[in-house]
Short mmCIF file of C-alpha atoms and ligand atoms in Angstrom, two decimals:
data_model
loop_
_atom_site.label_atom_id
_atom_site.label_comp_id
_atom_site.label_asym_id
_atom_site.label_seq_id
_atom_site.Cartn_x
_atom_site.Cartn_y
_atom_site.Cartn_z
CA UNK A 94 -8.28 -31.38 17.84
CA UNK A 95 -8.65 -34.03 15.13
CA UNK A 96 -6.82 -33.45 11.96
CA UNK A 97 -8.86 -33.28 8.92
CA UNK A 98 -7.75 -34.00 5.88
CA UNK A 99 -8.00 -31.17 3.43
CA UNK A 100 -10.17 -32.37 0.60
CA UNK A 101 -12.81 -33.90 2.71
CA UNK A 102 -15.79 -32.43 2.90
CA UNK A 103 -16.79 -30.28 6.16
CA UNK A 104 -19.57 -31.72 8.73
CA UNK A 105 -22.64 -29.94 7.42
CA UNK A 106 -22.92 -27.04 9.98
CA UNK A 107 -25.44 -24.63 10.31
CA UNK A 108 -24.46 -20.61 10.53
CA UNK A 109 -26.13 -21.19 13.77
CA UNK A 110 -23.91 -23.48 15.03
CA UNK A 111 -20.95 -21.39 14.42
CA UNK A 112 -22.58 -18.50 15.55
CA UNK A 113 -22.77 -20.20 18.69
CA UNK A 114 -19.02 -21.16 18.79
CA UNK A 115 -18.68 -17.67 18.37
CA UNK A 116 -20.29 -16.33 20.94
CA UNK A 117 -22.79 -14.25 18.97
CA UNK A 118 -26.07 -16.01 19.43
CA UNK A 119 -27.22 -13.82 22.28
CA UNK A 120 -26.90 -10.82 19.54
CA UNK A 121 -28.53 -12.78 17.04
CA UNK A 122 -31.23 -13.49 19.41
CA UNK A 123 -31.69 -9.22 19.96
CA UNK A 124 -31.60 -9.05 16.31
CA UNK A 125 -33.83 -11.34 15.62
CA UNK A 126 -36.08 -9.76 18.38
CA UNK A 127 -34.92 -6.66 16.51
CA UNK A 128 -36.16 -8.03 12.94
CA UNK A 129 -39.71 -9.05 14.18
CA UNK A 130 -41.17 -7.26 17.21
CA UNK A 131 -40.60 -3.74 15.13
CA UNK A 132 -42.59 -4.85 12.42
CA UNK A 133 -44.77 -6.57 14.89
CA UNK A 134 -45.16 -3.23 16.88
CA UNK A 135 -46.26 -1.42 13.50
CA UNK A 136 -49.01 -3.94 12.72
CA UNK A 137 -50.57 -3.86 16.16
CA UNK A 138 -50.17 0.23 15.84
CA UNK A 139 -51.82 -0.16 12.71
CA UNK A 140 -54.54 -1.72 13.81
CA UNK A 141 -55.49 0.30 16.87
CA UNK A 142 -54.90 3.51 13.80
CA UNK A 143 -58.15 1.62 12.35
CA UNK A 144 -60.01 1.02 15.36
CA UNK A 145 -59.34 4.80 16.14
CA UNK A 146 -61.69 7.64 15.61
CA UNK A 147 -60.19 9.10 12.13
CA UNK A 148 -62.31 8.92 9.06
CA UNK A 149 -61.91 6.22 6.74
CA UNK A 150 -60.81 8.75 3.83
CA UNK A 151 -59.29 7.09 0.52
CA UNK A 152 -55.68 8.43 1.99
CA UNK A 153 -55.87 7.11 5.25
CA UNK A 154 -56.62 4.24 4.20
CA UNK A 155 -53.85 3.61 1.67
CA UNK A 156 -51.49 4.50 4.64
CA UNK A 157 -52.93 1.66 7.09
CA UNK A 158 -52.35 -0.62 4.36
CA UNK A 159 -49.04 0.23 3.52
CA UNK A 160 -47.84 0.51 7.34
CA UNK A 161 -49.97 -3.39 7.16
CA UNK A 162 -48.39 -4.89 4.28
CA UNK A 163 -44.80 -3.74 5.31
CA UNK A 164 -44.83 -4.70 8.72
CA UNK A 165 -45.49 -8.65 7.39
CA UNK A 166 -43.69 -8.23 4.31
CA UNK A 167 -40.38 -7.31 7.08
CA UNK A 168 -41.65 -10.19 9.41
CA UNK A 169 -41.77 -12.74 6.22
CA UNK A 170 -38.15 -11.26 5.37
CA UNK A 171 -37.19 -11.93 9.03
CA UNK A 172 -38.28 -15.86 9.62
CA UNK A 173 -36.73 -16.57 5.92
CA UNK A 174 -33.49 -15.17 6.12
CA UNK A 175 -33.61 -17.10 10.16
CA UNK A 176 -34.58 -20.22 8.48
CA UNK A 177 -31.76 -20.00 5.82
CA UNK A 178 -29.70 -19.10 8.90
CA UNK A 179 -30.44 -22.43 10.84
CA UNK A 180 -29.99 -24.90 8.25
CA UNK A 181 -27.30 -27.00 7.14
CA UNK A 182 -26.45 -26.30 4.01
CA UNK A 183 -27.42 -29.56 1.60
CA UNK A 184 -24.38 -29.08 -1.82
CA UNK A 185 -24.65 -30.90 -4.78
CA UNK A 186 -21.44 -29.85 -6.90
CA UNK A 187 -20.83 -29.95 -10.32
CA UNK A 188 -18.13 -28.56 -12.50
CA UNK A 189 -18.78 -24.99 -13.74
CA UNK A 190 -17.42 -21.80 -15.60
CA UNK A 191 -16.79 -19.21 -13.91
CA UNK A 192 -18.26 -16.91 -16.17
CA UNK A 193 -21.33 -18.49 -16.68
CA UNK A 194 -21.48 -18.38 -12.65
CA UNK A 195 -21.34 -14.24 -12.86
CA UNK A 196 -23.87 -13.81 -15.59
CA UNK A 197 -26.32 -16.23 -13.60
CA UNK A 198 -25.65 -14.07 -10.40
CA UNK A 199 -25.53 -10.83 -12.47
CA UNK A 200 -28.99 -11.43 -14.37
CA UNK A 201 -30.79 -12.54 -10.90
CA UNK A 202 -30.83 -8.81 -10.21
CA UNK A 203 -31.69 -5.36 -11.67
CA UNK A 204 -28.99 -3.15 -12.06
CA UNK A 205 -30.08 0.12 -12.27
CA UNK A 206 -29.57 2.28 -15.40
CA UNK A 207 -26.66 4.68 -13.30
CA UNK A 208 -24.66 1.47 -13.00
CA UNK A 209 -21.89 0.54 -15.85
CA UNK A 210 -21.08 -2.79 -15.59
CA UNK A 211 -17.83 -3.75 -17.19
CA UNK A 212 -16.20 -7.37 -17.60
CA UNK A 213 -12.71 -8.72 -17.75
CA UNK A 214 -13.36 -11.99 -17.99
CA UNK A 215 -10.52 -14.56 -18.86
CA UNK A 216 -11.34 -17.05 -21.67
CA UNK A 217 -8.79 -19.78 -20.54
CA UNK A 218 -10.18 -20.67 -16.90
CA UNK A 219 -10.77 -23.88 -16.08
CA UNK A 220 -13.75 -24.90 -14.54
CA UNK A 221 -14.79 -25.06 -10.77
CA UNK A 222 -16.78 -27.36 -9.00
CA UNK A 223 -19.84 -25.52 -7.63
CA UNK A 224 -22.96 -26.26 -5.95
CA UNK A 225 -24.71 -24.10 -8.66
CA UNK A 226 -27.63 -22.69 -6.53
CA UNK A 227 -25.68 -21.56 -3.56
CA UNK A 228 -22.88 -19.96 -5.05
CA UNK A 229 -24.94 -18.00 -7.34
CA UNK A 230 -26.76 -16.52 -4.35
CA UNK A 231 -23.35 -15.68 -2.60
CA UNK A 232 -21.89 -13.95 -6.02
CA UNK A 233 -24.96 -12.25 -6.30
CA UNK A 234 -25.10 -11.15 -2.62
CA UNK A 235 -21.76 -10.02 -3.67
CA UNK A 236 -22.95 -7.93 -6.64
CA UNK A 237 -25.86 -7.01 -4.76
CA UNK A 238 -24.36 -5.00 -1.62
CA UNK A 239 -21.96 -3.41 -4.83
CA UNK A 240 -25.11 -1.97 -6.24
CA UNK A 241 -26.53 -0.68 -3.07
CA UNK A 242 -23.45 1.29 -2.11
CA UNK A 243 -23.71 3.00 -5.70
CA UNK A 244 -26.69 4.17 -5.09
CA UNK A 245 -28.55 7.01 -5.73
CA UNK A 246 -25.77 8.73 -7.60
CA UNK A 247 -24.56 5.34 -9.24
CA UNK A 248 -21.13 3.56 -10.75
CA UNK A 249 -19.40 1.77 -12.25
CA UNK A 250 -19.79 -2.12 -11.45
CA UNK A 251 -16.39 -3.79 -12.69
CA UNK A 252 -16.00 -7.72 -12.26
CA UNK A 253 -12.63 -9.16 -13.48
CA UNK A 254 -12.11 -13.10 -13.80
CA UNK A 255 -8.46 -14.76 -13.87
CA UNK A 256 -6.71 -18.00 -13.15
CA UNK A 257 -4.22 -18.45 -10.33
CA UNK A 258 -2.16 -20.93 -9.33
CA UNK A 259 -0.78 -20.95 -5.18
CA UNK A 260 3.05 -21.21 -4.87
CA UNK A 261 2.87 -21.75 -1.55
CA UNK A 262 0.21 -23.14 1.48
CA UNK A 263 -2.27 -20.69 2.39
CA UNK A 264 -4.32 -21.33 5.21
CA UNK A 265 -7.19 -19.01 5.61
CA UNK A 266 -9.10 -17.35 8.75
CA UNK A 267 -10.74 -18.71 11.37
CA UNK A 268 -12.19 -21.72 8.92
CA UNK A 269 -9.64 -24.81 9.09
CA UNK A 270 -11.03 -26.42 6.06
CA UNK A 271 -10.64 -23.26 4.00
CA UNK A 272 -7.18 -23.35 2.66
CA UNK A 273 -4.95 -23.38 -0.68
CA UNK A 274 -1.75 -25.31 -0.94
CA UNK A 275 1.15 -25.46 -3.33
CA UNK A 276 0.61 -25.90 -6.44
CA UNK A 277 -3.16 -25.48 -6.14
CA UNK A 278 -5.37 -24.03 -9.43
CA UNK A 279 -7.54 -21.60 -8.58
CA UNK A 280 -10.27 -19.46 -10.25
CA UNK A 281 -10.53 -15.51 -8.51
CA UNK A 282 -13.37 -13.61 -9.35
CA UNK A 283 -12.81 -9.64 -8.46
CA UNK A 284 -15.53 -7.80 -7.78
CA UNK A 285 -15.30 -3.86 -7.58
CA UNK A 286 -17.51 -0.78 -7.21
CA UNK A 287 -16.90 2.97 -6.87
CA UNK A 288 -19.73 3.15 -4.08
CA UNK A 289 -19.43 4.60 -0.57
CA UNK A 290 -17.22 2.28 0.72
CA UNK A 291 -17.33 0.22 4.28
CA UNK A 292 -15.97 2.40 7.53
CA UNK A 293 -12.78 1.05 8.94
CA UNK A 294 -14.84 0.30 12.33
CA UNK A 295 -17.16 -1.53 10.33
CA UNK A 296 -15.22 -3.66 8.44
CA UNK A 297 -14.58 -6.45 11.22
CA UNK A 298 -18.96 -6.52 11.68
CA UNK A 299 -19.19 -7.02 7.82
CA UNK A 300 -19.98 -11.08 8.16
CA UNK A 301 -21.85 -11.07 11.22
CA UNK A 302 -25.13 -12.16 11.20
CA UNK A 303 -27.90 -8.90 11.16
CA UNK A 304 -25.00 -6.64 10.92
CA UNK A 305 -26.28 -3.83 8.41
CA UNK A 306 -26.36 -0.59 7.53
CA UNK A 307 -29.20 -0.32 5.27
CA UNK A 308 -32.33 1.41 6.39
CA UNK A 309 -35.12 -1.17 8.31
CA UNK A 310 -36.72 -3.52 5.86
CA UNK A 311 -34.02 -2.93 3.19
CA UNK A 312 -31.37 -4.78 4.31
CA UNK A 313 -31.22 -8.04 6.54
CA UNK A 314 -27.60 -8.08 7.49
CA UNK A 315 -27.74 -11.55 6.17
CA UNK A 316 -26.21 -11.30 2.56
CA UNK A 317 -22.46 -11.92 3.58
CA UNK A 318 -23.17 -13.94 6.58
CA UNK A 319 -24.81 -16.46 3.85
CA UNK A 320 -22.02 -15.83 1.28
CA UNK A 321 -19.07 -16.48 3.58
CA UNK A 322 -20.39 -19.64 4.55
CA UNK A 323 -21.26 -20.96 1.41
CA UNK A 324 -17.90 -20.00 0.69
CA UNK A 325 -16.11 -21.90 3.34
CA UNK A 326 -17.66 -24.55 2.18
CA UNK A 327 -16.54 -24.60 -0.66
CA UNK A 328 -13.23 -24.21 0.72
CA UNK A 329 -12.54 -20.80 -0.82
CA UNK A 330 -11.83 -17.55 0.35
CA UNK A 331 -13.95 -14.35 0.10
CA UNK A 332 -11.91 -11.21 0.97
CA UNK A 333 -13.17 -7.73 1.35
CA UNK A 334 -11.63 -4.39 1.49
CA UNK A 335 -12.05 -1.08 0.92
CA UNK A 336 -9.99 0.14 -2.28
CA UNK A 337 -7.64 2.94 -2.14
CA UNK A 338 -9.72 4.73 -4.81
CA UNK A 339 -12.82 4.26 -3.31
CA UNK A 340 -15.31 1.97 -3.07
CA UNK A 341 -14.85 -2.23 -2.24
CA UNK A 342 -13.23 -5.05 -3.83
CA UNK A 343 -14.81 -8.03 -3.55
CA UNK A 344 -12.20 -11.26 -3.96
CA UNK A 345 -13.46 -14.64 -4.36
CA UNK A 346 -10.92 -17.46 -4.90
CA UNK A 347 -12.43 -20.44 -5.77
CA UNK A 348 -10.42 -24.36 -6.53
CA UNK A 349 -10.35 -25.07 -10.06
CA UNK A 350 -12.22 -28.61 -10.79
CA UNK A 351 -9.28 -31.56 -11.52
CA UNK A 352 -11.02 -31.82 -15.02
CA UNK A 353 -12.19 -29.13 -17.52
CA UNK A 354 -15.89 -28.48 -17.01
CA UNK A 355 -16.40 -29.70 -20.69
CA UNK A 356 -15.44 -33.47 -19.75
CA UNK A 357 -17.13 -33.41 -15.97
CA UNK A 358 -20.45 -32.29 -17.36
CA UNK A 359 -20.73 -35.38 -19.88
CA UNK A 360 -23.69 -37.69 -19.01
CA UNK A 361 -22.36 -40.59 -17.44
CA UNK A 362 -23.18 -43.49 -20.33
CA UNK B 131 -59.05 17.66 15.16
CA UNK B 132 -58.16 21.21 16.81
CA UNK B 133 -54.21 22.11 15.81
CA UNK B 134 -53.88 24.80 18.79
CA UNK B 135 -50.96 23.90 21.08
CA UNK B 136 -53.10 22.91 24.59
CA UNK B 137 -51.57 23.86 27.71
CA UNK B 138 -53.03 20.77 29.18
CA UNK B 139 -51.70 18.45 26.49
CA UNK B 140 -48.32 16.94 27.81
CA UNK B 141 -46.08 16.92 25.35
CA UNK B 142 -44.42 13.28 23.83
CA UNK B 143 -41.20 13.08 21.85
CA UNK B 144 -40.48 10.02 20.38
CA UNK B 145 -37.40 9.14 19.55
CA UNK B 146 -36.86 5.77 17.48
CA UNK B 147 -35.24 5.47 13.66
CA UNK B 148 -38.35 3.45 12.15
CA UNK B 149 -40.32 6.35 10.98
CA UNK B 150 -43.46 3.94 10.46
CA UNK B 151 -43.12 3.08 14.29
CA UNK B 152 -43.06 6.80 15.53
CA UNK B 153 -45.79 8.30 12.50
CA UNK B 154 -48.05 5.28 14.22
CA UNK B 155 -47.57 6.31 18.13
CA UNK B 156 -47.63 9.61 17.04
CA UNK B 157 -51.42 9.04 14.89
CA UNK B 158 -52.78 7.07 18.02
CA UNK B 159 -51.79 9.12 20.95
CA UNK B 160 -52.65 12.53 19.32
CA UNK B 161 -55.94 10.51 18.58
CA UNK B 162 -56.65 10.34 22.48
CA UNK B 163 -56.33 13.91 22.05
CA UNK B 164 -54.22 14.13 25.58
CA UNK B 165 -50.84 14.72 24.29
CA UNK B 166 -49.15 16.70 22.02
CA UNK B 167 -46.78 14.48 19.69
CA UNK B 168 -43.18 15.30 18.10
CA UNK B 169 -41.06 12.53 16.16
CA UNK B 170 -37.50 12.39 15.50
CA UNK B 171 -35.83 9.63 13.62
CA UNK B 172 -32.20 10.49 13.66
CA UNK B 173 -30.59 9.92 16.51
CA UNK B 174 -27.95 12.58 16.58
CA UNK B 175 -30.36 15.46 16.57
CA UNK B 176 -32.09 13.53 19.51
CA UNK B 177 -30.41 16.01 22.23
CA UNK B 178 -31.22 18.99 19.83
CA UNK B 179 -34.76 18.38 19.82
CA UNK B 180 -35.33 17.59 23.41
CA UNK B 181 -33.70 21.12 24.29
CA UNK B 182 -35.75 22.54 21.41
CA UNK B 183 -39.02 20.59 22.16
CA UNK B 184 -38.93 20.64 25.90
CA UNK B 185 -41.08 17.31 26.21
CA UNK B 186 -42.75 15.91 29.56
CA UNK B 187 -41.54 12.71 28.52
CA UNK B 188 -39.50 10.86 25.63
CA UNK B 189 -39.74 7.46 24.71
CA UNK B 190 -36.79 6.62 23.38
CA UNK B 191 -36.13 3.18 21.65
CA UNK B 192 -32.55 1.60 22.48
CA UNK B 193 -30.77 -0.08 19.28
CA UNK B 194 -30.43 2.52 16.92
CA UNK B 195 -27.50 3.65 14.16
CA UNK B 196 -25.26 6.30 15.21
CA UNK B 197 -26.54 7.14 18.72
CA UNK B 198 -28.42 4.33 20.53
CA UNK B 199 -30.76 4.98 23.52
CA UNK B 200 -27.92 4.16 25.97
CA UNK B 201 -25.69 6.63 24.39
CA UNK B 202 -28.69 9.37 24.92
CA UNK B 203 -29.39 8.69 27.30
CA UNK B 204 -26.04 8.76 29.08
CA UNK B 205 -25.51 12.46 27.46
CA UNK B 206 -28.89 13.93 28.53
CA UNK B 207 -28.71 12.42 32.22
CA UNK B 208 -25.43 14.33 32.01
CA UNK B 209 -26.55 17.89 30.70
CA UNK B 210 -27.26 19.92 33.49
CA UNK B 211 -30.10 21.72 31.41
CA UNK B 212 -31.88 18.22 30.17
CA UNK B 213 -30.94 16.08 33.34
CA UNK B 214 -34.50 16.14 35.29
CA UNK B 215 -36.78 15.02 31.89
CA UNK B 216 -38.38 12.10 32.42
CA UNK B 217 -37.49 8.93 29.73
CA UNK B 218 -38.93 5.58 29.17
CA UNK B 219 -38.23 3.03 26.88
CA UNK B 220 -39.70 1.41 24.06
CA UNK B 221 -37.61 -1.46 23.00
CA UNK B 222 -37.74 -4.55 20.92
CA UNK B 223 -34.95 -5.95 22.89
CA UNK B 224 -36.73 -7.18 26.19
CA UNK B 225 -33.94 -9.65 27.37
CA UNK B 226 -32.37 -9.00 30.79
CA UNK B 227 -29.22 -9.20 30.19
CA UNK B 228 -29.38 -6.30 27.56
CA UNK B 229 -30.75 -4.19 29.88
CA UNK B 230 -27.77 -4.74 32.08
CA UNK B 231 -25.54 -4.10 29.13
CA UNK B 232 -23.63 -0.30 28.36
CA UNK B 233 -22.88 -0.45 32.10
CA UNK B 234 -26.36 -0.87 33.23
CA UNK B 235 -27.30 2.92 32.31
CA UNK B 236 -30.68 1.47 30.45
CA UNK B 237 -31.35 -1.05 33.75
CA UNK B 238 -32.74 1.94 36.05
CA UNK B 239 -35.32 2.87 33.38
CA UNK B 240 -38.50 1.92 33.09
CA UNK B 241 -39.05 -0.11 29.62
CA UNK B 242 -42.05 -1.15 27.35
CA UNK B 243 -41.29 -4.48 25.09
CA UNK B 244 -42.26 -3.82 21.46
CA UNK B 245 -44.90 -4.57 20.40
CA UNK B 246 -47.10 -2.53 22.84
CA UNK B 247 -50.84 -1.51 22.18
CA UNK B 248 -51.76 2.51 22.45
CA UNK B 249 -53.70 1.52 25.66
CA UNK B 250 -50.40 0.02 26.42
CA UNK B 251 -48.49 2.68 25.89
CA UNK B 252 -50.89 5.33 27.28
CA UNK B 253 -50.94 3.40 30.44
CA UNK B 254 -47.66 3.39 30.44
CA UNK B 255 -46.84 6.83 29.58
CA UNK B 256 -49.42 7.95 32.50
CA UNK B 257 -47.72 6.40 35.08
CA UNK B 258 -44.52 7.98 34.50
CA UNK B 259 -45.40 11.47 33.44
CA UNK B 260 -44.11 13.32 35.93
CA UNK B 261 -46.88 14.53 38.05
N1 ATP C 136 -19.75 -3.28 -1.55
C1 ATP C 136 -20.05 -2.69 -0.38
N2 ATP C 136 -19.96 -1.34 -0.24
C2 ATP C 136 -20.26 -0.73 0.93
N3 ATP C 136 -20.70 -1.39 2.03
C3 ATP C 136 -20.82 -2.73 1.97
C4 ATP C 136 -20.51 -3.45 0.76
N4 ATP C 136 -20.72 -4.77 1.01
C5 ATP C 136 -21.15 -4.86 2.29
N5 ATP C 136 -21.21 -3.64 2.86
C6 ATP C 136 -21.63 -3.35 4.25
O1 ATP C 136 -21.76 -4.57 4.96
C7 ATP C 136 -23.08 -4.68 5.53
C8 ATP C 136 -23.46 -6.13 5.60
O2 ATP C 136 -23.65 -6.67 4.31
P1 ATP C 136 -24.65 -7.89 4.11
O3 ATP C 136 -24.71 -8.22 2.67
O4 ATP C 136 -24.26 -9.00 5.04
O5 ATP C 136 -26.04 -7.34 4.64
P2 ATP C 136 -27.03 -6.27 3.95
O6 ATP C 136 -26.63 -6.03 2.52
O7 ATP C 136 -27.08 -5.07 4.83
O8 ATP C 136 -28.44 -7.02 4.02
P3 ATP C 136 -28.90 -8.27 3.10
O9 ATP C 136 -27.72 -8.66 2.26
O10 ATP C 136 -29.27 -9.35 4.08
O11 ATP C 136 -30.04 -7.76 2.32
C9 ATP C 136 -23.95 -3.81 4.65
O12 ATP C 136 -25.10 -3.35 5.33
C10 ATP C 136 -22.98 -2.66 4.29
O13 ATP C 136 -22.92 -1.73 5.34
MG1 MG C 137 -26.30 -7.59 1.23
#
């Protein structure tokens, strides 16, 4: 295998692609089969419904409709999240704060009244160099599996922000290109919830693609798959694990940007 | 639409975890007012409602949480009381080598691919009622 040097950038690679390396694209082939012939299969059930001798009452109506409208809404849901799936992700980075990343992430979703939300934040980070777009859907992917296991009863929803610097060479997972060394800076952005929690058999599933838990048409099984490789490329981590008081912590360790985000995001003159 | 049970009716259970999917076969075969319908959409009171229900035939899909229709189907073939009901499957997983999957338990059933039409299904459902 060729050796790659650390900061250069990883061959744009699709989550397809290394699903296939894997040896999971024959179960994200049944999943996708999964993902559309159900809703499929409700649409053409639908349909013979109408065609059917039952009265066109106000009611029954309302019900075709619905069974109509979520069957494609699920389909629609389905080809998106496949198409996200397939395509090489295109970054453009520039130097962020961290913070400002979490309240972008945090404010693309509604967080229900049940949920506290409480914020450590550090005020000395320096900045890191994001491809703004992408990581805020990861974070919030993040945030937004948090929320789901706190409901119906709901939480509390705390994110904590510090700076750390490696003291030694990590090398991380089955990514080579995702790895800290010595003396690295690093931004970590915690990410915990007091929600049900992920079952120890489950926990290894947690990335793969269409792995969920959520009931049909809620969840894709997508959310992490997407965030982990956004991640990667990025050459962070993104660890998750069940806390000993309950509920998941979310770790994201990102490389501080060589410059403070102040002086990267001058205009050039 | 008469409500009395009807000895002639054979009776369905359907046995999938999208309610939509089973409310739907459910509406359009009690519609061709020859079977008598149940629904149950959680797999682990599958083998509870069979013995409870006592269909001619359940359609049972095959990925589902908890129990899926390999694990039923594996329990019921070996329950001396539930062993001689007929199943077929209704599955939106229609490639072989799924089928041969779980130790090929799901391969020696017969199997409709979602999505299926009621004449489909009624077609389907006639020719392996037990006679
Ligand atoms: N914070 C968490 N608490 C409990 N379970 C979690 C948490 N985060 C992830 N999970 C589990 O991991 C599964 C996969 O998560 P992922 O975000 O990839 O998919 P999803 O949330 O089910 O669907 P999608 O994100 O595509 O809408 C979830 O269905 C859930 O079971
Ligand atoms: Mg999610």
């Amino acid at each position: 295998m060729n050796s790659v040097p650390p900061d250069s950038p990883p061959p744009a690679q699709s989550t397809l692609q290394q699903l296939e390396e894997g040896g999971a694209l024959s179960q994200f082939a049944s999943s996708i089969a999964h993902e559309v012939c159900n809703p499929l299969s409700q649409i053409v059930l639908a349909t013979d419904l109408l065609a059917g001798p039952q009265p066109m009452t106000d009611e029954f109506r309302k019900k075709i409709i619905t069974f109509l409208r979520q069957g494609a809404d699920r389909i629609e849901k389905a080809m998106k999240s496949m198409l996200q799936t397939c395509a090489p992700i295109e970054t453009s980075m520039v130097a962020e704060d961290a913070n400002v990343l979490i309240e972008t992430a945090l404010a693309s979703l509604t967080v229900d009244a049940s949920v506290r939300v409480e914020k450590h934040f550090a005020s000395d980070l320096s900045s890191i160099l994001i491809d703004k777009k992408h990581m805020t859907e990861a974070v919030a992917a993040i945030f937004a599996n948090a929320l789901d296991a706190m409901q119906p009863s709901g939480g509390t929803l705390t994110i904590t922000t510090y700076a750390k610097v490696f003291t030694s060479s990590e090398r991380e997972g089955w990514q080579r290109q995702s790895w800290f060394r010595a003396g690295d800076h690093a931004v970590v952005i915690e990410i915990a919830d007091t929600g049900h929690g992920i079952h120890k058999s489950q926990m290894p599933l947690i990335f793969e693609a269409f792995y969920t838990t959520k009931v049909a048409g809620k969840g894709a099984g997508l959310g992490l798959t997407v965030a982990k490789k956004v991640v990667d490329l990025h050459h962070g981590r993104l660890e998750i694990d069940n806390r000993p008081e309950g509920g998941v912590l979310a770790v994201l360790t990102l490389k501080s940007a060589a410059k403070p985000a102040t002086f990267l995001s001058q205009p050039l003159p | 639409m008469s409500d009395s049970p009807d000895s002639a009716k054979k009776k369905i259970l359907l046995i999938d975890d999208e309610p939509f999917i089973t409310s739907l076969m459910a509406m359009n075969l009690e519609d061709s007012g020859r079977y008598e319908v149940r629904e149950q959409n959680d797999s682990l009171k599958a083998l509870e409602t069979i013995m409870d229900f006592v269909p001619d035939l359940v359609v049972l899909d095959v990925m589902m949480p908890d129990l899926d229709g390999a694990d039923i189907i594996y329990r019921l073939k070996n329950d001396a009381r539930l062993k001689h009901i007929a199943v077929v499957f209704h599955t939106a997983t229609v490639r072989e080598a799924e089928l041969h999957a779980h130790g090929g338990i799901i391969s020696g059933f017969p199997f409709l691919a979602k999505p299926a039409t009621t004449d489909q299904m009624i077609e389907f459902i006639e020719k392996h009622l037990p006679k």
